[in-house]
Amino acid sequence: MTRPLAVAGLWIGAAALVVACAPSRLDSRSGGDGSHAGVVTKEAQAAMTPSQVFADLRAGNARFVDGNLTNYDFSAQVRATASGQFPKAVVLSCLDSRVPPEIIFDQGIGDIFVGRVAGNFENVDMLGSMEFATAAAGSKLIVILGHSACGAVKGAADGVELGNLTVMLDNFDSALATAKRTTSGPYNAGNTAYVDAAIEANVRQTMADVLSRSSVIKDQVDAGKVMVVGGVYDLATGRVSWIDA
Ligand SMILES: [Zn+2]
């Protein structure tokens, strides 16, 4: 999936690729051909602060938007991570095929945990996964990532009923109610302002729920070991707009 952009990057020349690999990355190490073969080590992960990891992902999204993706040596990264992983962050994102977190944050193998469910809401399984990622595996940042024109939120806005989806869409009731207080009708999926407000409200709700429903995560946040951030990815531009950042 990265090929078109990676090819575009090659046109810039080897010097640009070395730059893409080097200064903005926390775990920068380049192969002889300018490819990025490094992975996050236990020591590197331990040395990172939550703010540094957040800056790293923001820089990665900027590279993605600019068509300046890192030239990862995935085979080398597979070999380097076979015996362990020390990811920097855990991202909870939507199922949507157009929002692959590793690509839009320009991350390699072993860099980030990713949990995905339509509409990027938390539940006990996602909370347990985020607790593992942070308290057990050492990740420093939790990212709740929504996106524009989210089909799950739009489906909830229209009251779609289909098998198990009917119950799943109940997860967005609170976000839809919040959006109704700040936008005017009609309250359906065709109202972009309403849907946009619900998408942001859903990210904010999920951020709050993570802290209120997981004492494991709340304690790490209070101790400054972990940070919870939220953003909304724009399908048209590839850019993530961060909430309260
Ligand atoms: Zn979605």
Tab-separated table of C-alpha atoms and ligand atoms in Angstrom:
chain	number	residue	atom	x	y	z
A	1	MET	CA	0.000	0.000	0.000
A	2	THR	CA	2.931	2.346	0.592
A	3	ARG	CA	4.403	1.747	-2.839
A	4	PRO	CA	3.034	4.731	-4.780
A	5	LEU	CA	4.186	7.233	-2.168
A	6	ALA	CA	7.492	5.428	-1.605
A	7	VAL	CA	8.140	5.538	-5.340
A	8	ALA	CA	7.297	9.226	-5.367
A	9	GLY	CA	9.837	9.703	-2.578
A	10	LEU	CA	12.549	8.007	-4.629
A	11	TRP	CA	12.175	10.680	-7.271
A	12	ILE	CA	13.353	13.217	-4.736
A	13	GLY	CA	16.669	11.423	-4.529
A	14	ALA	CA	18.740	9.555	-1.995
A	15	ALA	CA	19.629	12.633	0.049
A	16	ALA	CA	15.982	13.356	0.742
A	17	LEU	CA	15.424	9.764	1.798
A	18	VAL	CA	18.261	9.938	4.321
A	19	VAL	CA	16.723	13.095	5.744
A	20	ALA	CA	13.368	11.329	5.950
A	21	CYS	CA	14.954	8.561	7.984
A	22	ALA	CA	17.111	10.557	10.293
A	23	PRO	CA	16.501	13.553	12.469
A	24	SER	CA	12.818	13.502	13.294
A	25	ARG	CA	12.696	9.836	14.289
A	26	LEU	CA	13.183	8.712	17.868
A	27	ASP	CA	14.668	5.420	16.752
A	28	SER	CA	16.668	6.635	13.783
A	29	ARG	CA	19.073	4.212	12.195
A	30	SER	CA	19.535	3.924	8.480
A	31	GLY	CA	20.632	1.040	6.276
A	32	GLY	CA	23.448	1.523	3.795
A	33	ASP	CA	21.012	2.214	0.957
A	34	GLY	CA	19.244	4.957	2.901
A	35	SER	CA	16.489	2.610	4.039
A	36	HIS	CA	15.357	2.626	7.643
A	37	ALA	CA	16.163	-0.716	9.250
A	38	GLY	CA	16.067	0.306	12.920
A	39	VAL	CA	13.422	-0.733	15.395
A	40	VAL	CA	12.433	0.506	18.838
A	41	THR	CA	14.602	-1.162	21.458
A	42	LYS	CA	13.704	-1.650	25.108
A	43	GLU	CA	16.211	1.031	26.069
A	44	ALA	CA	14.899	3.483	23.462
A	45	GLN	CA	11.312	2.905	24.558
A	46	ALA	CA	12.226	3.440	28.213
A	47	ALA	CA	13.977	6.727	27.373
A	48	MET	CA	10.988	8.198	25.507
A	49	THR	CA	8.549	10.571	27.162
A	50	PRO	CA	4.851	10.589	26.218
A	51	SER	CA	5.318	14.049	24.701
A	52	GLN	CA	8.209	12.851	22.551
A	53	VAL	CA	6.145	9.952	21.233
A	54	PHE	CA	3.269	12.335	20.452
A	55	ALA	CA	5.693	14.605	18.572
A	56	ASP	CA	7.041	11.561	16.718
A	57	LEU	CA	3.563	10.593	15.473
A	58	ARG	CA	2.744	14.190	14.510
A	59	ALA	CA	5.973	14.345	12.514
A	60	GLY	CA	5.138	11.010	10.896
A	61	ASN	CA	1.737	12.299	9.790
A	62	ALA	CA	3.403	15.403	8.365
A	63	ARG	CA	5.756	13.188	6.329
A	64	PHE	CA	2.736	11.196	5.119
A	65	VAL	CA	0.895	14.352	4.055
A	66	ASP	CA	4.019	15.608	2.277
A	67	GLY	CA	4.511	12.319	0.391
A	68	ASN	CA	7.826	11.952	2.172
A	69	LEU	CA	7.387	8.520	3.731
A	70	THR	CA	10.291	6.717	5.346
A	71	ASN	CA	11.881	4.033	3.168
A	72	TYR	CA	11.511	1.187	5.676
A	73	ASP	CA	13.447	-2.039	5.283
A	74	PHE	CA	10.556	-4.190	6.482
A	75	SER	CA	12.478	-7.457	6.099
A	76	ALA	CA	15.212	-6.158	8.395
A	77	GLN	CA	12.570	-4.936	10.839
A	78	VAL	CA	10.903	-8.355	10.844
A	79	ARG	CA	14.198	-9.964	11.778
A	80	ALA	CA	14.949	-7.293	14.392
A	81	THR	CA	11.574	-7.664	16.121
A	82	ALA	CA	11.229	-11.457	15.980
A	83	SER	CA	12.288	-11.907	19.587
A	84	GLY	CA	10.437	-8.952	21.123
A	85	GLN	CA	8.578	-5.675	20.661
A	86	PHE	CA	8.734	-2.332	22.417
A	87	PRO	CA	6.098	-0.165	20.669
A	88	LYS	CA	5.944	3.552	21.405
A	89	ALA	CA	2.190	3.963	21.275
A	90	VAL	CA	-1.160	2.255	20.999
A	91	VAL	CA	-3.655	3.613	18.493
A	92	LEU	CA	-7.383	2.912	18.658
A	93	SER	CA	-8.719	3.594	15.190
A	94	CYS	CA	-11.682	2.863	12.965
A	95	LEU	CA	-12.047	-0.218	10.796
A	96	ASP	CA	-12.085	2.051	7.726
A	97	SER	CA	-9.736	0.823	4.989
A	98	ARG	CA	-8.626	4.381	4.253
A	99	VAL	CA	-7.188	4.974	7.744
A	100	PRO	CA	-4.283	2.539	8.278
A	101	PRO	CA	-2.472	3.941	11.362
A	102	GLU	CA	0.997	2.589	10.548
A	103	ILE	CA	0.924	4.301	7.155
A	104	ILE	CA	-0.668	7.627	8.071
A	105	PHE	CA	1.804	8.022	10.963
A	106	ASP	CA	4.721	6.700	8.848
A	107	GLN	CA	5.638	3.977	11.338
A	108	GLY	CA	7.486	0.717	10.792
A	109	ILE	CA	7.138	-2.810	12.116
A	110	GLY	CA	7.189	-2.950	15.902
A	111	ASP	CA	6.572	0.789	16.290
A	112	ILE	CA	2.906	0.957	17.345
A	113	PHE	CA	0.122	-1.247	18.637
A	114	VAL	CA	-3.159	-0.818	16.748
A	115	GLY	CA	-6.665	-1.701	17.897
A	116	ARG	CA	-9.414	-1.232	15.340
A	117	VAL	CA	-13.175	-1.302	15.514
A	118	ALA	CA	-15.768	0.503	13.408
A	119	GLY	CA	-16.172	3.930	15.005
A	120	ASN	CA	-13.073	3.689	17.262
A	121	PHE	CA	-14.930	3.345	20.575
A	122	GLU	CA	-13.593	1.600	23.631
A	123	ASN	CA	-15.023	-1.479	25.298
A	124	VAL	CA	-13.639	-3.899	27.861
A	125	ASP	CA	-11.612	-5.749	25.224
A	126	MET	CA	-10.069	-2.568	23.865
A	127	LEU	CA	-9.378	-1.296	27.396
A	128	GLY	CA	-7.669	-4.566	28.291
A	129	SER	CA	-5.590	-4.318	25.126
A	130	MET	CA	-4.579	-0.733	25.931
A	131	GLU	CA	-3.716	-1.742	29.499
A	132	PHE	CA	-1.478	-4.487	28.105
A	133	ALA	CA	0.119	-2.078	25.627
A	134	THR	CA	0.979	0.477	28.304
A	135	ALA	CA	1.352	-1.194	31.708
A	136	ALA	CA	2.796	-4.484	30.450
A	137	ALA	CA	4.504	-3.577	27.171
A	138	GLY	CA	5.675	-0.053	27.987
A	139	SER	CA	3.936	2.126	25.389
A	140	LYS	CA	3.824	5.799	26.359
A	141	LEU	CA	0.944	7.168	24.317
A	142	ILE	CA	-2.684	6.224	23.692
A	143	VAL	CA	-4.176	7.715	20.523
A	144	ILE	CA	-7.919	7.740	19.915
A	145	LEU	CA	-8.228	8.299	16.173
A	146	GLY	CA	-11.494	9.149	14.477
A	147	HIS	CA	-11.866	10.190	10.851
A	148	SER	CA	-14.020	12.344	8.641
A	149	ALA	CA	-17.171	10.874	7.085
A	150	CYS	CA	-16.978	7.845	9.404
A	151	GLY	CA	-19.464	5.269	8.152
A	152	ALA	CA	-20.118	3.914	11.638
A	153	VAL	CA	-21.068	7.330	13.000
A	154	LYS	CA	-23.127	8.074	9.889
A	155	GLY	CA	-24.873	4.720	10.227
A	156	ALA	CA	-25.736	5.528	13.831
A	157	ALA	CA	-26.970	8.971	12.752
A	158	ASP	CA	-29.390	7.295	10.357
A	159	GLY	CA	-30.445	4.581	12.811
A	160	VAL	CA	-29.218	1.764	10.559
A	161	GLU	CA	-30.367	-1.680	11.624
A	162	LEU	CA	-28.440	-4.757	10.476
A	163	GLY	CA	-27.662	-7.844	12.542
A	164	ASN	CA	-25.119	-7.191	15.280
A	165	LEU	CA	-24.434	-3.758	13.815
A	166	THR	CA	-27.711	-2.545	15.318
A	167	VAL	CA	-26.429	-3.028	18.872
A	168	MET	CA	-22.900	-1.862	18.037
A	169	LEU	CA	-24.205	1.471	16.771
A	170	ASP	CA	-25.699	2.164	20.215
A	171	ASN	CA	-22.140	3.040	21.235
A	172	PHE	CA	-22.527	6.371	19.435
A	173	ASP	CA	-25.724	7.525	21.173
A	174	SER	CA	-23.826	9.817	23.532
A	175	ALA	CA	-21.767	11.412	20.746
A	176	LEU	CA	-24.872	11.986	18.633
A	177	ALA	CA	-26.657	13.593	21.580
A	178	THR	CA	-23.678	15.883	22.152
A	179	ALA	CA	-23.603	16.837	18.466
A	180	LYS	CA	-27.306	17.718	18.534
A	181	ARG	CA	-26.614	20.325	21.213
A	182	THR	CA	-24.102	22.182	19.031
A	183	THR	CA	-25.536	21.844	15.518
A	184	SER	CA	-28.864	22.362	13.811
A	185	GLY	CA	-30.859	19.692	12.009
A	186	PRO	CA	-31.783	17.714	10.081
A	187	TYR	CA	-30.122	15.105	12.268
A	188	ASN	CA	-29.127	12.508	9.725
A	189	ALA	CA	-26.001	11.310	7.885
A	190	GLY	CA	-26.516	13.859	5.129
A	191	ASN	CA	-25.861	16.729	7.563
A	192	THR	CA	-22.071	17.120	7.417
A	193	ALA	CA	-21.884	19.590	10.310
A	194	TYR	CA	-23.837	17.190	12.520
A	195	VAL	CA	-21.740	14.180	11.485
A	196	ASP	CA	-18.448	16.089	11.955
A	197	ALA	CA	-19.537	17.186	15.436
A	198	ALA	CA	-20.530	13.632	16.340
A	199	ILE	CA	-17.192	12.260	15.090
A	200	GLU	CA	-15.260	14.693	17.300
A	201	ALA	CA	-17.606	14.109	20.241
A	202	ASN	CA	-17.063	10.370	19.856
A	203	VAL	CA	-13.281	10.802	20.057
A	204	ARG	CA	-13.634	13.028	23.136
A	205	GLN	CA	-16.073	10.554	24.726
A	206	THR	CA	-13.709	7.661	24.084
A	207	MET	CA	-10.765	9.599	25.552
A	208	ALA	CA	-12.805	10.305	28.686
A	209	ASP	CA	-14.108	6.743	28.909
A	210	VAL	CA	-10.600	5.301	28.727
A	211	LEU	CA	-9.641	7.286	31.823
A	212	SER	CA	-12.858	6.732	33.748
A	213	ARG	CA	-13.140	3.014	33.037
A	214	SER	CA	-9.497	1.966	33.410
A	215	SER	CA	-7.779	2.699	36.708
A	216	VAL	CA	-4.672	1.017	35.273
A	217	ILE	CA	-4.451	3.657	32.549
A	218	LYS	CA	-5.611	6.540	34.779
A	219	ASP	CA	-2.858	5.767	37.307
A	220	GLN	CA	-0.195	5.794	34.566
A	221	VAL	CA	-1.525	9.099	33.225
A	222	ASP	CA	-1.533	10.648	36.703
A	223	ALA	CA	2.061	9.500	37.160
A	224	GLY	CA	3.101	11.123	33.874
A	225	LYS	CA	4.049	7.783	32.336
A	226	VAL	CA	1.310	7.744	29.702
A	227	MET	CA	-0.612	10.377	27.758
A	228	VAL	CA	-4.017	10.014	26.093
A	229	VAL	CA	-4.572	12.105	22.970
A	230	GLY	CA	-7.281	12.249	20.335
A	231	GLY	CA	-7.407	13.251	16.715
A	232	VAL	CA	-9.558	13.200	13.612
A	233	TYR	CA	-8.067	12.076	10.298
A	234	ASP	CA	-9.233	13.903	7.166
A	235	LEU	CA	-9.916	11.437	4.358
A	236	ALA	CA	-9.407	14.166	1.763
A	237	THR	CA	-6.034	15.513	2.904
A	238	GLY	CA	-4.455	12.714	4.946
A	239	ARG	CA	-3.927	15.140	7.800
A	240	VAL	CA	-4.762	14.411	11.450
A	241	SER	CA	-6.292	17.327	13.382
A	242	TRP	CA	-5.465	16.901	17.044
A	243	ILE	CA	-7.982	17.611	19.763
A	244	ASP	CA	-6.786	19.861	22.610
A	245	ALA	CA	-3.218	19.634	21.359
B	1	ZN	ZN	-15.010	4.981	10.424
